[in-house]
mmCIF file of C-alpha atoms in Angstrom:
data_model
loop_
_atom_site.group_PDB
_atom_site.id
_atom_site.type_symbol
_atom_site.label_atom_id
_atom_site.label_comp_id
_atom_site.label_asym_id
_atom_site.label_seq_id
_atom_site.Cartn_x
_atom_site.Cartn_y
_atom_site.Cartn_z
ATOM 1 C CA MET A 1 -88.038 -5.303 11.365
ATOM 2 C CA ILE A 2 -84.442 -6.472 11.680
ATOM 3 C CA TYR A 3 -84.194 -6.707 7.887
ATOM 4 C CA SER A 4 -85.155 -3.028 7.492
ATOM 5 C CA LEU A 5 -82.685 -2.030 10.192
ATOM 6 C CA ILE A 6 -79.812 -3.875 8.499
ATOM 7 C CA PHE A 7 -80.783 -2.388 5.124
ATOM 8 C CA GLY A 8 -80.802 1.118 6.649
ATOM 9 C CA ILE A 9 -77.415 0.565 8.274
ATOM 10 C CA LEU A 10 -75.947 -0.622 4.966
ATOM 11 C CA LEU A 11 -77.302 2.418 3.144
ATOM 12 C CA ALA A 12 -75.975 4.767 5.838
ATOM 13 C CA LEU A 13 -72.553 3.099 5.646
ATOM 14 C CA ALA A 14 -72.591 3.390 1.850
ATOM 15 C CA ALA A 15 -73.453 7.097 2.090
ATOM 16 C CA PHE A 16 -70.589 7.599 4.567
ATOM 17 C CA LEU A 17 -68.152 5.788 2.255
ATOM 18 C CA ALA A 18 -69.326 7.828 -0.740
ATOM 19 C CA PHE A 19 -68.781 11.035 1.232
ATOM 20 C CA LYS A 20 -65.285 9.924 2.290
ATOM 21 C CA MET A 21 -64.372 9.064 -1.321
ATOM 22 C CA ALA A 22 -65.563 12.458 -2.550
ATOM 23 C CA VAL A 23 -63.642 14.317 0.163
ATOM 24 C CA ALA A 24 -60.457 12.298 -0.416
ATOM 25 C CA ASP A 25 -60.581 12.907 -4.165
ATOM 26 C CA TRP A 26 -61.277 16.620 -3.645
ATOM 27 C CA ARG A 27 -58.386 17.063 -1.210
ATOM 28 C CA ARG A 28 -55.735 14.596 -2.394
ATOM 29 C CA ARG A 29 -56.793 13.571 -5.947
ATOM 30 C CA ILE A 30 -56.982 9.936 -4.912
ATOM 31 C CA ILE A 31 -59.891 7.587 -4.232
ATOM 32 C CA PRO A 32 -58.694 5.118 -1.578
ATOM 33 C CA ASP A 33 -59.531 1.447 -2.047
ATOM 34 C CA VAL A 34 -60.311 1.226 1.673
ATOM 35 C CA TYR A 35 -63.518 3.155 0.930
ATOM 36 C CA LEU A 36 -64.114 1.969 -2.611
ATOM 37 C CA PHE A 37 -64.145 -1.812 -2.176
ATOM 38 C CA PRO A 38 -66.576 -1.868 0.783
ATOM 39 C CA PHE A 39 -68.781 0.517 -1.233
ATOM 40 C CA MET A 40 -68.818 -2.026 -4.078
ATOM 41 C CA LEU A 41 -69.541 -4.918 -1.718
ATOM 42 C CA ILE A 42 -72.409 -3.087 -0.042
ATOM 43 C CA GLY A 43 -73.791 -2.308 -3.500
ATOM 44 C CA LEU A 44 -73.790 -5.997 -4.392
ATOM 45 C CA LEU A 45 -75.438 -6.906 -1.078
ATOM 46 C CA VAL A 46 -78.139 -4.302 -1.610
ATOM 47 C CA LEU A 47 -78.760 -5.569 -5.137
ATOM 48 C CA VAL A 48 -79.100 -9.171 -4.016
ATOM 49 C CA PHE A 49 -81.003 -8.786 -0.755
ATOM 50 C CA GLY A 50 -82.587 -5.341 -0.798
ATOM 51 C CA ARG A 51 -85.412 -3.594 -2.567
ATOM 52 C CA TRP A 52 -83.524 -1.499 -5.064
ATOM 53 C CA PRO A 53 -84.574 0.041 -8.385
ATOM 54 C CA VAL A 54 -81.783 -1.832 -10.168
ATOM 55 C CA GLY A 55 -81.846 -5.592 -10.610
ATOM 56 C CA ILE A 56 -78.836 -7.830 -10.017
ATOM 57 C CA THR A 57 -78.337 -8.477 -13.730
ATOM 58 C CA ASP A 58 -78.397 -4.794 -14.636
ATOM 59 C CA GLY A 59 -76.145 -3.978 -11.669
ATOM 60 C CA VAL A 60 -73.471 -6.495 -12.639
ATOM 61 C CA LEU A 61 -73.702 -5.454 -16.289
ATOM 62 C CA GLY A 62 -73.459 -1.798 -15.219
ATOM 63 C CA GLY A 63 -70.373 -2.553 -13.124
ATOM 64 C CA ALA A 64 -68.663 -4.270 -16.044
ATOM 65 C CA LEU A 65 -69.717 -1.481 -18.401
ATOM 66 C CA GLY A 66 -68.457 1.185 -15.983
ATOM 67 C CA TYR A 67 -65.084 -0.502 -15.638
ATOM 68 C CA GLY A 68 -64.786 -1.000 -19.384
ATOM 69 C CA LEU A 69 -65.811 2.588 -20.087
ATOM 70 C CA GLY A 70 -63.302 3.964 -17.607
ATOM 71 C CA ALA A 71 -60.504 1.711 -18.836
ATOM 72 C CA GLY A 72 -61.254 2.646 -22.443
ATOM 73 C CA ILE A 73 -61.150 6.356 -21.652
ATOM 74 C CA GLY A 74 -57.916 5.863 -19.718
ATOM 75 C CA PHE A 75 -56.376 3.972 -22.636
ATOM 76 C CA LEU A 76 -57.476 6.654 -25.083
ATOM 77 C CA PHE A 77 -55.947 9.402 -22.935
ATOM 78 C CA SER A 78 -52.686 7.460 -22.595
ATOM 79 C CA VAL A 79 -52.435 7.068 -26.390
ATOM 80 C CA ILE A 80 -53.153 10.775 -26.901
ATOM 81 C CA ARG A 81 -50.581 11.742 -24.265
ATOM 82 C CA LYS A 82 -47.970 9.437 -25.764
ATOM 83 C CA ASN A 83 -48.464 10.903 -29.251
ATOM 84 C CA SER A 84 -48.475 14.506 -28.034
ATOM 85 C CA HIS A 85 -45.114 14.095 -26.222
ATOM 86 C CA LYS A 86 -46.466 15.722 -23.063
ATOM 87 C CA ASN A 87 -44.642 14.775 -19.901
ATOM 88 C CA ASP A 88 -47.352 15.447 -17.341
ATOM 89 C CA GLU A 89 -46.805 14.088 -13.886
ATOM 90 C CA PHE A 90 -50.338 12.719 -13.462
ATOM 91 C CA PRO A 91 -52.557 10.934 -15.969
ATOM 92 C CA PRO A 92 -55.945 12.529 -16.692
ATOM 93 C CA ILE A 93 -57.873 9.552 -15.313
ATOM 94 C CA GLY A 94 -56.682 7.305 -12.527
ATOM 95 C CA MET A 95 -57.495 3.761 -11.487
ATOM 96 C CA GLY A 96 -59.620 5.088 -8.639
ATOM 97 C CA ASP A 97 -61.851 6.857 -11.135
ATOM 98 C CA ILE A 98 -62.149 3.674 -13.187
ATOM 99 C CA LYS A 99 -63.091 1.625 -10.122
ATOM 100 C CA LEU A 100 -65.541 4.330 -9.078
ATOM 101 C CA LEU A 101 -67.287 4.004 -12.443
ATOM 102 C CA ALA A 102 -67.522 0.253 -11.840
ATOM 103 C CA ALA A 103 -68.982 0.815 -8.371
ATOM 104 C CA GLY A 104 -71.414 3.352 -9.794
ATOM 105 C CA GLY A 105 -72.484 0.808 -12.377
ATOM 106 C CA ILE A 106 -73.183 -1.731 -9.635
ATOM 107 C CA TRP A 107 -75.317 0.704 -7.657
ATOM 108 C CA LEU A 108 -77.070 2.395 -10.600
ATOM 109 C CA GLY A 109 -77.173 -0.122 -13.432
ATOM 110 C CA THR A 110 -76.522 0.787 -17.038
ATOM 111 C CA MET A 111 -79.052 3.607 -17.400
ATOM 112 C CA GLY A 112 -78.211 5.187 -14.047
ATOM 113 C CA LEU A 113 -74.490 4.962 -14.802
ATOM 114 C CA ALA A 114 -75.023 6.821 -18.065
ATOM 115 C CA MET A 115 -77.037 9.551 -16.326
ATOM 116 C CA ALA A 116 -74.566 9.921 -13.454
ATOM 117 C CA THR A 117 -71.564 10.042 -15.778
ATOM 118 C CA MET A 118 -73.151 12.692 -17.991
ATOM 119 C CA VAL A 119 -74.084 14.859 -14.995
ATOM 120 C CA ALA A 120 -70.593 14.416 -13.506
ATOM 121 C CA CYS A 121 -68.858 15.369 -16.746
ATOM 122 C CA VAL A 122 -71.020 18.455 -17.263
ATOM 123 C CA LEU A 123 -70.711 19.661 -13.661
ATOM 124 C CA GLY A 124 -66.993 18.890 -13.494
ATOM 125 C CA GLY A 125 -66.364 20.590 -16.820
ATOM 126 C CA LEU A 126 -68.276 23.704 -15.791
ATOM 127 C CA TRP A 127 -66.450 23.818 -12.456
ATOM 128 C CA GLY A 128 -63.090 23.328 -14.175
ATOM 129 C CA MET A 129 -63.735 26.055 -16.742
ATOM 130 C CA ARG A 130 -64.982 28.466 -14.084
ATOM 131 C CA ARG A 131 -61.994 27.881 -11.833
ATOM 132 C CA ARG A 132 -59.533 27.339 -14.685
ATOM 133 C CA ALA A 133 -58.537 24.218 -12.812
ATOM 134 C CA ARG A 134 -55.734 22.027 -14.033
ATOM 135 C CA PHE A 135 -57.174 19.000 -12.251
ATOM 136 C CA ILE A 136 -60.845 18.171 -11.815
ATOM 137 C CA PRO A 137 -61.718 15.722 -9.028
ATOM 138 C CA PHE A 138 -64.147 13.212 -10.513
ATOM 139 C CA ALA A 139 -65.598 11.604 -7.368
ATOM 140 C CA PRO A 140 -67.469 14.623 -5.925
ATOM 141 C CA PHE A 141 -69.160 15.360 -9.226
ATOM 142 C CA PHE A 142 -69.900 11.680 -9.842
ATOM 143 C CA MET A 143 -71.538 11.382 -6.414
ATOM 144 C CA VAL A 144 -73.819 14.327 -7.211
ATOM 145 C CA GLY A 145 -74.622 12.734 -10.551
ATOM 146 C CA ALA A 146 -75.262 9.389 -8.854
ATOM 147 C CA ILE A 147 -77.723 10.958 -6.411
ATOM 148 C CA ILE A 148 -79.565 12.642 -9.262
ATOM 149 C CA ALA A 149 -79.579 9.406 -11.276
ATOM 150 C CA LEU A 150 -80.761 7.376 -8.283
ATOM 151 C CA LEU A 151 -83.617 9.791 -7.678
ATOM 152 C CA GLY A 152 -84.487 9.587 -11.348
ATOM 153 C CA LEU A 153 -84.436 5.791 -11.282
ATOM 154 C CA TRP A 154 -86.420 5.628 -8.077
ATOM 155 C CA PHE A 155 -89.163 8.099 -8.922
ATOM 156 C CA LEU A 156 -89.307 8.288 -12.709
ATOM 157 C CA LEU A 157 -88.976 4.674 -13.769
#
């Protein structure tokens, strides 16, 4: 009984933190660490102690893969920007986005991270083309992709 209550509280807190990250990225183009790091910690606690569709090994591997993927994309964009001689004020991908990919990997594992990232890129790209946006906030679209991936992991696998 108490175990289920604690698990429910942790999931509710994680949902609140995910919402706050999405809103902050949408409004200010920043994902604050004050929301991101507790989100990661709750993800690790859920993996270790909770009944979750992702195992601890896949969650840790997904977190490392998410961070490496985000850092690789960031490095690639920085090389492209340096060679194109563009002097943009903001880089295309920030450290908050990279850490969000790592947190998503912890919560979703490798397969869920791939699904969530693909959904986020497609939705964000469509939104950006429709609005002709110069900046596309990654967190709101990644959260939608994560929900879809989590439902897919939970019910399909």
